[in-house]
XYZ file of C-alpha atoms in Angstrom:
665
model
C 65.195 6.550 -64.611
C 66.794 8.588 -61.825
C 64.177 11.324 -62.230
C 61.389 8.759 -61.857
C 63.087 7.375 -58.758
C 63.507 10.891 -57.353
C 59.800 11.713 -57.844
C 58.722 8.306 -56.554
C 60.590 8.717 -53.270
C 59.170 12.220 -52.913
C 55.614 10.883 -53.273
C 56.383 8.218 -50.656
C 57.568 10.999 -48.360
C 54.284 12.854 -48.899
C 52.376 9.703 -47.956
C 54.359 9.589 -44.718
C 53.520 13.240 -43.990
C 49.809 12.580 -44.559
C 49.973 9.624 -42.165
C 51.708 11.742 -39.495
C 49.388 14.719 -39.919
C 46.246 12.730 -39.211
C 47.824 10.795 -36.314
C 46.096 12.930 -33.595
C 42.793 11.347 -34.635
C 44.087 8.037 -33.258
C 43.386 9.392 -29.780
C 40.153 11.239 -30.507
C 37.797 8.322 -30.993
C 36.491 5.517 -28.821
C 39.002 3.933 -26.478
C 42.677 4.703 -26.145
C 43.444 4.159 -29.850
C 40.829 4.374 -32.598
C 42.389 2.889 -35.739
C 39.150 3.136 -37.699
C 38.825 6.894 -37.154
C 42.498 7.354 -38.001
C 42.134 5.472 -41.295
C 39.029 7.495 -42.154
C 40.720 10.837 -41.448
C 43.892 9.813 -43.264
C 41.930 8.974 -46.400
C 39.985 12.235 -46.048
C 43.220 14.236 -45.746
C 44.733 12.442 -48.745
C 41.739 13.522 -50.850
C 41.884 17.099 -49.563
C 45.582 17.370 -50.434
C 44.799 17.000 -54.147
C 41.843 19.431 -53.991
C 43.074 23.058 -53.772
C 39.671 24.310 -52.616
C 40.227 22.379 -49.346
C 43.575 24.050 -48.571
C 42.109 26.199 -45.788
C 43.670 27.993 -42.797
C 41.342 29.506 -40.180
C 42.637 32.985 -39.303
C 40.504 35.474 -37.352
C 37.282 33.888 -38.557
C 38.517 33.991 -42.148
C 39.224 31.013 -44.406
C 42.469 31.540 -46.320
C 44.531 29.358 -48.619
C 46.871 27.545 -46.240
C 49.911 27.504 -48.541
C 49.508 31.166 -49.504
C 48.959 32.221 -45.891
C 51.904 30.225 -44.507
C 54.301 31.241 -47.284
C 55.478 34.488 -45.641
C 56.136 33.038 -42.129
C 57.636 29.951 -43.783
C 60.080 32.072 -45.762
C 60.961 34.000 -42.582
C 61.714 30.760 -40.728
C 63.729 29.351 -43.632
C 65.849 32.500 -43.831
C 66.746 32.094 -40.170
C 67.385 28.366 -40.577
C 69.398 28.715 -43.786
C 71.568 31.516 -42.393
C 72.156 29.551 -39.173
C 73.177 26.414 -41.093
C 75.535 28.329 -43.379
C 77.067 30.177 -40.428
C 77.354 27.055 -38.276
C 78.725 24.762 -40.998
C 81.125 27.435 -42.239
C 82.525 28.130 -38.774
C 82.791 24.394 -38.085
C 84.924 23.854 -41.190
C 87.169 26.845 -40.490
C 87.645 25.913 -36.822
C 88.374 22.279 -37.723
C 91.095 23.362 -40.162
C 92.610 25.763 -37.648
C 92.523 23.098 -34.939
C 94.686 20.814 -37.085
C 97.463 23.425 -36.807
C 97.528 23.080 -33.006
C 99.717 20.668 -31.010
C 98.157 17.308 -30.244
C 97.744 18.156 -26.576
C 95.682 21.249 -27.421
C 93.622 19.272 -29.958
C 92.624 16.912 -27.148
C 91.663 19.912 -25.003
C 89.492 21.238 -27.858
C 87.743 17.859 -28.102
C 86.983 17.902 -24.383
C 85.546 21.405 -24.649
C 83.350 20.296 -27.560
C 81.996 17.398 -25.490
C 81.067 19.845 -22.744
C 79.472 22.336 -25.143
C 77.496 19.592 -26.873
C 75.869 18.760 -23.539
C 74.385 22.260 -23.166
C 70.735 22.286 -24.377
C 69.822 24.780 -27.098
C 67.227 26.268 -24.786
C 69.898 27.228 -22.268
C 72.046 28.787 -25.010
C 69.127 31.042 -25.959
C 68.540 32.130 -22.370
C 72.236 32.748 -21.736
C 72.353 35.029 -24.781
C 69.324 36.949 -23.560
C 70.816 37.309 -20.073
C 74.126 38.479 -21.547
C 72.397 41.160 -23.649
C 70.403 42.369 -20.638
C 73.526 42.426 -18.446
C 75.509 44.462 -20.987
C 72.593 46.884 -21.329
C 72.358 47.363 -17.549
C 76.089 47.891 -17.177
C 76.820 50.074 -20.203
C 73.484 51.182 -21.633
C 74.425 49.577 -24.963
C 71.728 47.414 -26.593
C 73.661 44.812 -28.587
C 70.711 43.293 -30.435
C 66.994 42.643 -30.176
C 66.182 39.288 -28.657
C 62.383 39.370 -28.704
C 59.842 40.521 -31.271
C 56.897 42.792 -30.627
C 53.975 42.962 -33.037
C 54.941 42.439 -36.662
C 58.628 43.368 -36.333
C 61.256 40.785 -37.284
C 64.645 39.979 -35.808
C 67.441 37.934 -37.336
C 70.792 38.314 -35.557
C 69.837 36.811 -32.173
C 67.927 33.722 -33.436
C 70.509 33.026 -36.151
C 73.330 33.272 -33.613
C 71.690 30.869 -31.178
C 70.501 28.443 -33.847
C 73.974 28.292 -35.423
C 75.552 27.025 -32.201
C 74.150 23.477 -32.439
C 75.234 22.712 -36.032
C 78.599 24.422 -35.477
C 79.533 22.350 -32.415
C 78.155 19.087 -33.811
C 79.772 19.396 -37.239
C 83.024 20.722 -35.732
C 83.327 17.563 -33.648
C 82.347 15.316 -36.563
C 84.931 16.855 -38.894
C 87.666 16.532 -36.254
C 86.876 12.845 -35.742
C 86.733 12.154 -39.478
C 90.018 13.988 -40.040
C 91.666 12.085 -37.205
C 90.574 8.788 -38.733
C 91.600 9.821 -42.248
C 95.078 10.945 -41.148
C 95.848 7.405 -39.934
C 95.594 5.953 -43.443
C 98.611 4.809 -45.434
C 98.364 7.376 -48.201
C 99.037 10.170 -45.679
C 102.387 8.623 -44.682
C 103.219 8.090 -48.341
C 102.410 11.719 -49.182
C 104.535 12.957 -46.277
C 107.440 10.789 -47.431
C 107.190 12.422 -50.870
C 107.692 15.838 -49.264
C 104.090 17.075 -49.425
C 103.264 19.406 -46.574
C 100.830 18.369 -43.856
C 98.516 21.321 -44.529
C 98.425 20.537 -48.244
C 97.464 16.916 -47.527
C 94.551 18.083 -45.357
C 93.359 20.678 -47.863
C 93.671 18.538 -51.005
C 93.187 14.929 -49.928
C 91.669 14.675 -46.435
C 88.857 17.192 -46.973
C 87.896 15.567 -50.255
C 87.833 12.079 -48.727
C 85.707 13.057 -45.718
C 83.246 15.098 -47.780
C 80.792 12.232 -48.303
C 80.747 11.212 -44.632
C 80.341 14.852 -43.587
C 77.398 15.162 -45.972
C 75.643 12.173 -44.379
C 76.312 13.451 -40.847
C 74.877 16.845 -41.768
C 71.445 15.234 -42.226
C 71.409 14.151 -38.584
C 72.516 17.628 -37.545
C 69.797 19.199 -39.714
C 67.198 16.982 -38.037
C 68.140 18.333 -34.616
C 68.359 21.906 -35.895
C 64.789 21.773 -37.230
C 63.529 20.947 -33.744
C 65.704 23.718 -32.297
C 64.168 26.187 -34.764
C 60.757 25.337 -33.313
C 62.050 26.170 -29.817
C 63.911 29.320 -30.890
C 60.755 30.726 -32.483
C 58.953 30.363 -29.161
C 61.796 31.767 -27.040
C 62.258 34.882 -29.183
C 58.493 35.254 -29.810
C 59.077 34.936 -33.562
C 56.001 34.746 -35.783
C 57.447 32.031 -37.955
C 55.962 28.941 -39.550
C 55.651 26.820 -36.426
C 53.990 29.552 -34.383
C 51.065 29.532 -36.850
C 50.924 25.739 -36.831
C 50.505 25.835 -33.041
C 47.445 28.049 -33.507
C 45.671 25.636 -35.861
C 46.160 21.918 -35.220
C 43.953 20.699 -38.068
C 45.534 17.916 -40.192
C 45.552 20.054 -43.351
C 47.605 22.802 -41.657
C 50.028 20.277 -40.171
C 50.454 18.549 -43.531
C 50.973 21.837 -45.390
C 53.657 23.004 -42.934
C 55.520 19.665 -42.994
C 55.402 19.523 -46.790
C 56.852 23.040 -47.018
C 59.706 22.105 -44.653
C 60.266 18.694 -46.217
C 60.428 19.707 -49.897
C 63.571 21.899 -50.110
C 65.705 19.600 -47.973
C 64.487 16.543 -49.862
C 65.499 18.195 -53.146
C 68.912 19.094 -51.732
C 69.887 15.847 -50.015
C 68.022 13.184 -51.942
C 68.695 14.949 -55.215
C 72.441 14.912 -54.597
C 72.388 11.266 -53.499
C 70.196 9.946 -56.309
C 71.629 11.912 -59.217
C 75.249 11.344 -58.136
C 74.735 7.650 -57.430
C 77.002 5.487 -59.547
C 75.669 2.578 -61.525
C 78.216 0.278 -59.932
C 76.479 0.673 -56.595
C 73.378 -0.994 -58.019
C 75.090 -4.343 -58.653
C 75.040 -7.458 -56.450
C 71.264 -7.511 -55.998
C 70.951 -10.547 -53.749
C 70.026 -11.454 -50.207
C 72.750 -12.164 -47.670
C 70.775 -14.960 -45.967
C 67.841 -16.793 -47.487
C 66.602 -18.460 -44.308
C 67.750 -19.340 -40.833
C 69.302 -22.735 -40.286
C 69.035 -24.944 -37.247
C 70.225 -23.361 -33.997
C 73.886 -23.498 -33.041
C 75.191 -25.909 -30.458
C 75.939 -23.170 -27.901
C 73.820 -23.432 -24.788
C 72.046 -20.485 -23.223
C 74.503 -20.641 -20.309
C 77.449 -20.183 -22.659
C 75.773 -17.249 -24.400
C 74.839 -15.672 -21.069
C 78.410 -16.089 -19.893
C 79.699 -14.316 -22.995
C 77.327 -11.403 -22.400
C 78.330 -11.121 -18.739
C 82.027 -11.075 -19.659
C 81.364 -8.374 -22.241
C 79.512 -6.206 -19.713
C 82.232 -6.738 -17.077
C 84.853 -5.503 -19.555
C 83.048 -2.160 -19.775
C 83.097 -1.655 -16.012
C 86.890 -1.917 -16.095
C 86.925 1.172 -18.311
C 87.238 4.373 -16.244
C 85.067 6.552 -18.457
C 82.239 4.025 -18.558
C 82.484 3.416 -14.820
C 82.378 7.131 -13.933
C 79.422 7.818 -16.243
C 77.487 4.807 -14.987
C 78.253 5.658 -11.342
C 76.943 9.221 -11.747
C 73.649 8.118 -13.313
C 73.196 5.267 -10.836
C 73.924 7.570 -7.877
C 71.369 10.162 -9.058
C 68.773 7.422 -9.553
C 69.477 5.839 -6.148
C 69.277 9.171 -4.292
C 65.985 9.939 -6.045
C 64.432 6.622 -5.031
C 65.650 6.928 -1.424
C 64.367 10.507 -1.164
C 60.903 9.452 -2.353
C 60.746 6.465 -0.006
C 61.860 8.173 3.209
C 59.753 11.333 2.820
C 56.021 11.207 3.287
C 55.758 14.405 1.227
C 58.645 14.184 -1.309
C 57.973 17.658 -2.755
C 57.198 20.348 -0.208
C 55.126 23.396 -1.052
C 55.828 26.821 0.474
C 53.218 29.539 0.151
C 54.784 32.077 2.542
C 58.109 31.922 4.401
C 58.583 33.527 7.815
C 61.714 33.934 9.920
C 62.099 32.832 13.542
C 60.436 36.015 14.761
C 57.387 35.553 12.560
C 58.325 38.234 10.060
C 57.349 37.587 6.461
C 60.446 36.981 4.345
C 59.071 36.160 0.910
C 56.137 34.899 -1.094
C 56.329 32.464 -3.959
C 58.441 32.095 -5.945
C 60.914 32.056 -3.056
C 64.595 32.748 -3.749
C 67.264 30.376 -2.398
C 67.715 30.705 1.357
C 68.458 28.624 4.429
C 64.754 27.788 4.576
C 64.548 26.597 0.961
C 67.994 25.665 -0.291
C 67.464 26.158 -4.061
C 64.309 28.236 -3.812
C 60.871 27.395 -5.208
C 59.029 27.673 -8.502
C 56.022 29.891 -9.225
C 53.701 27.439 -7.476
C 55.844 27.320 -4.339
C 57.218 23.808 -4.893
C 60.799 23.302 -3.716
C 63.253 23.137 -6.640
C 65.549 20.748 -4.771
C 62.684 18.397 -3.909
C 61.516 18.404 -7.528
C 65.020 17.566 -8.758
C 65.391 14.713 -6.264
C 61.887 13.331 -6.789
C 61.730 13.732 -10.565
C 65.176 12.310 -11.315
C 63.960 8.703 -11.273
C 61.114 9.446 -13.695
C 63.395 11.376 -16.057
C 66.187 8.786 -16.082
C 64.004 5.676 -16.174
C 61.682 7.049 -18.851
C 64.550 8.240 -21.068
C 66.294 4.892 -20.584
C 63.125 2.937 -21.358
C 62.430 4.906 -24.559
C 66.047 4.574 -25.699
C 65.935 0.834 -24.990
C 62.645 0.391 -26.859
C 63.995 2.281 -29.873
C 67.137 0.169 -29.884
C 65.407 -3.202 -29.361
C 62.656 -2.615 -31.920
C 65.194 -1.180 -34.333
C 67.410 -4.233 -33.911
C 64.553 -6.720 -34.349
C 63.567 -5.014 -37.595
C 67.166 -4.406 -38.704
C 68.116 -8.096 -38.774
C 65.616 -9.058 -41.510
C 66.217 -5.707 -43.221
C 69.979 -6.260 -43.449
C 70.120 -10.036 -43.976
C 66.987 -11.135 -45.836
C 65.952 -8.304 -48.147
C 67.448 -7.776 -51.591
C 69.708 -4.807 -52.150
C 67.358 -2.861 -54.404
C 64.580 -3.047 -51.784
C 67.016 -2.003 -49.083
C 67.883 1.100 -51.054
C 64.187 1.930 -51.518
C 63.443 1.500 -47.815
C 66.488 3.552 -46.889
C 65.503 6.391 -49.231
C 61.979 6.469 -47.818
C 63.065 6.384 -44.167
C 65.769 8.940 -44.883
C 63.005 11.464 -45.521
C 62.219 11.434 -41.773
C 65.410 13.467 -41.246
C 63.667 16.455 -42.806
C 60.712 16.498 -40.394
C 61.095 18.304 -37.017
C 60.601 15.671 -34.324
C 59.714 18.143 -31.553
C 56.920 19.695 -33.631
C 55.385 16.302 -34.369
C 55.695 15.226 -30.722
C 53.970 18.397 -29.483
C 51.128 17.986 -31.989
C 50.531 14.345 -31.079
C 50.981 14.552 -27.299
C 49.343 17.861 -26.400
C 45.730 16.536 -26.558
C 46.613 13.536 -24.376
C 48.935 14.942 -21.720
C 47.362 18.356 -21.123
C 44.840 18.330 -18.297
C 41.794 20.509 -17.761
C 40.127 22.067 -14.724
C 38.164 18.831 -14.308
C 41.192 16.547 -14.545
C 42.563 14.260 -17.254
C 40.649 12.415 -19.936
C 43.088 9.483 -19.810
C 44.489 7.604 -16.829
C 48.111 8.009 -15.708
C 49.075 4.630 -17.192
C 47.450 5.485 -20.507
C 49.247 8.827 -20.663
C 52.622 7.203 -20.015
C 51.988 4.492 -22.616
C 50.872 7.008 -25.248
C 53.906 9.229 -24.710
C 56.239 6.239 -24.756
C 54.613 4.920 -27.922
C 54.813 8.253 -29.763
C 58.430 9.008 -28.821
C 59.433 5.442 -29.716
C 57.597 4.835 -32.981
C 58.586 8.184 -34.493
C 62.255 7.173 -34.382
C 62.126 3.372 -34.859
C 62.359 3.600 -38.694
C 65.565 5.619 -38.392
C 67.132 3.301 -35.798
C 66.162 0.297 -37.944
C 68.051 1.613 -40.955
C 70.947 2.776 -38.755
C 71.416 -0.630 -37.104
C 70.749 -2.393 -40.401
C 73.542 -0.457 -42.082
C 75.908 -1.394 -39.243
C 75.043 -5.074 -39.801
C 75.584 -4.699 -43.550
C 79.047 -3.232 -42.965
C 79.976 -6.200 -40.774
C 78.706 -8.731 -43.330
C 81.009 -7.255 -45.978
C 84.166 -8.101 -44.014
C 86.454 -10.944 -45.054
C 86.044 -13.043 -41.928
C 82.271 -13.257 -42.558
C 82.972 -14.619 -46.054
C 85.418 -17.086 -44.507
C 82.824 -18.254 -41.974
C 80.304 -18.886 -44.749
C 82.828 -20.770 -46.868
C 83.751 -22.972 -43.905
C 80.112 -23.990 -43.501
C 78.889 -21.648 -40.759
C 75.091 -21.557 -40.743
C 72.978 -18.422 -40.466
C 72.564 -18.542 -36.695
C 76.276 -19.153 -36.208
C 77.214 -16.158 -38.356
C 74.676 -13.883 -36.654
C 75.356 -14.777 -33.026
C 79.052 -15.711 -33.124
C 80.401 -13.206 -35.656
C 77.982 -10.313 -36.179
C 76.667 -9.830 -32.643
C 80.070 -9.525 -30.864
C 80.918 -6.593 -33.132
C 77.395 -5.178 -32.955
C 77.144 -5.091 -29.148
C 79.228 -1.953 -28.797
C 77.345 -0.261 -31.650
C 74.046 -0.997 -29.909
C 75.427 0.464 -26.687
C 76.464 3.637 -28.479
C 73.066 3.904 -30.188
C 71.363 3.459 -26.799
C 73.413 6.320 -25.348
C 72.678 8.591 -28.297
C 68.956 7.858 -28.097
C 69.013 8.473 -24.333
C 70.455 11.955 -24.885
C 67.982 12.666 -27.679
C 65.030 11.727 -25.464
C 66.297 14.129 -22.787
C 66.425 16.942 -25.338
C 62.914 16.120 -26.545
C 61.667 16.206 -22.947
C 63.228 19.670 -22.569
C 61.462 20.884 -25.719
C 58.140 19.402 -24.613
C 58.542 20.944 -21.177
C 58.890 24.393 -22.702
C 55.391 23.944 -24.192
C 53.890 22.667 -20.913
C 53.763 19.036 -22.043
C 55.138 16.970 -19.181
C 55.843 13.308 -18.573
C 52.767 11.699 -17.019
C 50.532 14.720 -17.656
C 50.274 18.484 -17.158
C 48.092 19.685 -14.296
C 46.871 23.274 -14.363
C 45.140 23.347 -10.941
C 46.525 23.098 -7.434
C 43.054 22.543 -6.054
C 39.486 23.230 -6.991
C 39.549 26.916 -6.102
C 43.058 28.092 -6.972
C 44.452 28.255 -10.494
C 48.185 27.640 -10.665
C 50.994 27.561 -13.165
C 51.055 24.307 -15.178
C 53.130 21.682 -13.388
C 54.069 18.040 -13.890
C 52.143 15.437 -11.928
C 55.351 13.383 -11.640
C 57.625 16.394 -10.978
C 60.020 15.154 -13.654
C 62.742 17.605 -14.600
C 61.211 19.109 -17.726
C 58.286 20.323 -15.607
C 60.569 22.969 -14.050
C 61.448 24.291 -17.514
C 57.874 25.313 -18.354
C 58.188 28.758 -16.805
C 61.756 29.358 -17.925
C 60.972 32.250 -20.275
C 59.084 34.135 -17.576
C 61.708 33.204 -14.992
C 64.564 34.770 -16.949
C 62.552 37.834 -17.901
C 61.480 38.462 -14.294
C 64.907 37.862 -12.723
C 63.985 34.506 -11.171
C 66.859 32.590 -12.749
C 67.178 30.288 -9.735
C 64.051 28.450 -10.901
C 65.557 26.989 -14.077
C 69.360 27.141 -13.670
C 69.508 24.060 -11.352
C 67.481 21.894 -13.723
C 69.637 22.917 -16.693
C 72.730 21.962 -14.685
C 71.096 18.631 -13.809
C 70.383 17.883 -17.489
C 73.960 18.822 -18.434
C 75.390 16.480 -15.770
C 73.151 13.655 -16.987
C 74.114 14.203 -20.636
C 77.828 14.389 -19.786
C 77.564 11.150 -17.813
C 75.972 9.393 -20.778
C 78.650 10.800 -23.086
C 81.291 9.259 -20.809
C 79.498 5.918 -21.075
C 79.490 6.191 -24.877
C 83.206 7.018 -24.941
C 83.909 4.089 -22.628
C 82.017 1.694 -24.903
C 83.975 2.979 -27.902
C 87.314 2.486 -26.139
C 86.439 -1.072 -25.077
C 85.444 -1.955 -28.633
C 88.622 -0.412 -30.063
C 90.753 -2.500 -27.722
C 88.858 -5.615 -28.749
C 89.568 -5.102 -32.431
C 93.181 -4.135 -31.808
C 93.093 -0.350 -32.227
C 95.811 1.286 -30.146
C 94.438 3.681 -27.530
C 96.653 6.357 -26.051
C 95.742 6.577 -22.395
C 95.246 10.077 -21.093
C 95.200 11.716 -17.735
C 92.968 14.649 -16.992
C 93.914 17.871 -18.765
C 95.287 15.848 -21.676
C 98.566 14.599 -20.150
C 99.714 11.283 -21.645
C 101.036 8.207 -19.948
C 104.532 7.456 -21.124
C 104.492 4.695 -23.686
C 108.061 3.645 -22.844
C 109.554 2.992 -19.399
C 111.754 5.808 -18.076
C 115.355 5.636 -19.205
C 114.688 3.140 -21.989
C 115.076 4.222 -25.604
C 115.944 2.768 -28.980
C 119.230 3.544 -30.725
C 118.711 5.346 -33.957
C 121.789 3.720 -35.616
C 122.388 -0.028 -34.994
C 125.881 -1.143 -33.981
C 127.732 -3.936 -35.880
C 127.512 -6.198 -32.807
C 123.760 -6.411 -33.300
C 124.181 -8.322 -36.574
C 125.494 -11.819 -37.430
C 127.176 -12.260 -40.843
C 126.834 -15.421 -42.911
C 129.995 -16.477 -44.756
C 130.125 -17.718 -48.343
C 130.875 -21.287 -47.232
C 127.790 -21.302 -45.034
C 125.643 -20.113 -47.922
C 126.882 -22.944 -50.105
C 126.318 -25.468 -47.354
C 122.752 -24.191 -46.971
C 122.082 -24.570 -50.680
C 123.443 -28.167 -50.682
C 121.174 -29.109 -47.817
C 118.237 -27.554 -49.654
């Protein structure tokens, strides 16, 4: 039975890959979206998948079997990915165990460092490594490692090192948080009272208890690492799987590559989950709510008042307030800069001093004439940062909000109306999306729409924005639906929900008065996480010259320029980052990386603030901290408790009083 289920979910995953692979045809027919052409091409691809003679890859005017041709670059990419995951996960576990040996103050410092490191994009990590290798070579003449491939040669150390950073930092932080939560449980105090050492408790009990949660978190980390692999291959000029996919966008090639990536991770993760699933988990196959009842008696004013009070509570949290203030200030400055300047982004072809002497040609380095310098086209970096901030922030916020809202609207019926066995089937199917690289799919779908030509764009600006928003939203909505649905299911299993149902609370009352107050903070956290993910996707798209609003490749009719963003959003500056670092023009991309890091850190502060507010609401004690990890004193100065009570603190009851008490009873 489990084998049939395992194969059935795998076939469903293949159907999803076929649907994704033919998605570019949606935008290749008549009008903005041609559903008829998409359905025709999807059916055609489904037939070709089961016909080996149609498995064709076009290479140098030759037709080769796509799976046979892609096998060697696929195996090269998987070696890099597998080694990076093993290195990253192994280091994360070792560092987490070593961190538990540190004093609590230093553990808090480690957590702060991890938050900062997690905000650094993978692209910047790769460039920093390359710059470090070049610097060491210039200073000492020692070549530490190869960081770019030429011809058919292959490199491993540099890409594995860079790719291992993301899973190491992410899993390190996850394990620390899970350990911290596990160490607060009663069995830890009981084991300590029995004389068991703290290290033995962590090694024997804590690690075993957090293993399942760590396994589930590793899927999310793997999802991000797959997209990073796509970027790393481009940065290091690696002839891996995705580099060949970028050379042939036909649906068969896309499907073959995604199937090859999907299969091993599906076998690993879904195989472990399905074949280790206990029979007891398959009981209680019923719906939580059969239908909605009549609305509750609360007016819209009362509900609005509750929401306003909840939002106001977050602004009293320092972390939330600082994060929100930073993002709001950046957005406000961007809007003001655009309004007050007739030409928000200045272009400098040549720069002369006061005496008319030529100082520099584009790209111009930072100087008193151009504060942060210019890019290859001569556009001011500072002006691009100020002008593009509003597009970057508002677009990322809109996509994150759409993902959250659509996910919530679908999660409510998923969690409350569907039977358990169907929930498990939906969850298994959607879970397969974790094994597909989001950046690769986004590049494949958006490149034909957002990339301009010498004669302009095929689609209008509004159409390009809507298409990009739709693609980046719909690709993730299934995952956010299951994520929010699982949060709702956890809330419905609590005792107070059972009490509300027993006392006669109807469906609307339970949803809006009991589930939603606990779900608000979760939705806020999910919004913040999706906001950060959209920023990272924009960075990846920018590396491949796919910019928000469209990619223009002409400055005017007679002069061909570097590709640039028509909106000057931040990822447009990243497009020439590889050439910038190689040519010593680091000033072009360093400011935009710093801007992204500041934005990500601000959103992380907002997420932490939301978590703290929710913990206070449910009664979890929060130790307030100053900067650098110093605690507030929990007791007033000079006040302490006596370890041994004095006799005066007790009143003794005599025998006659006991008898009198019994007579009265």
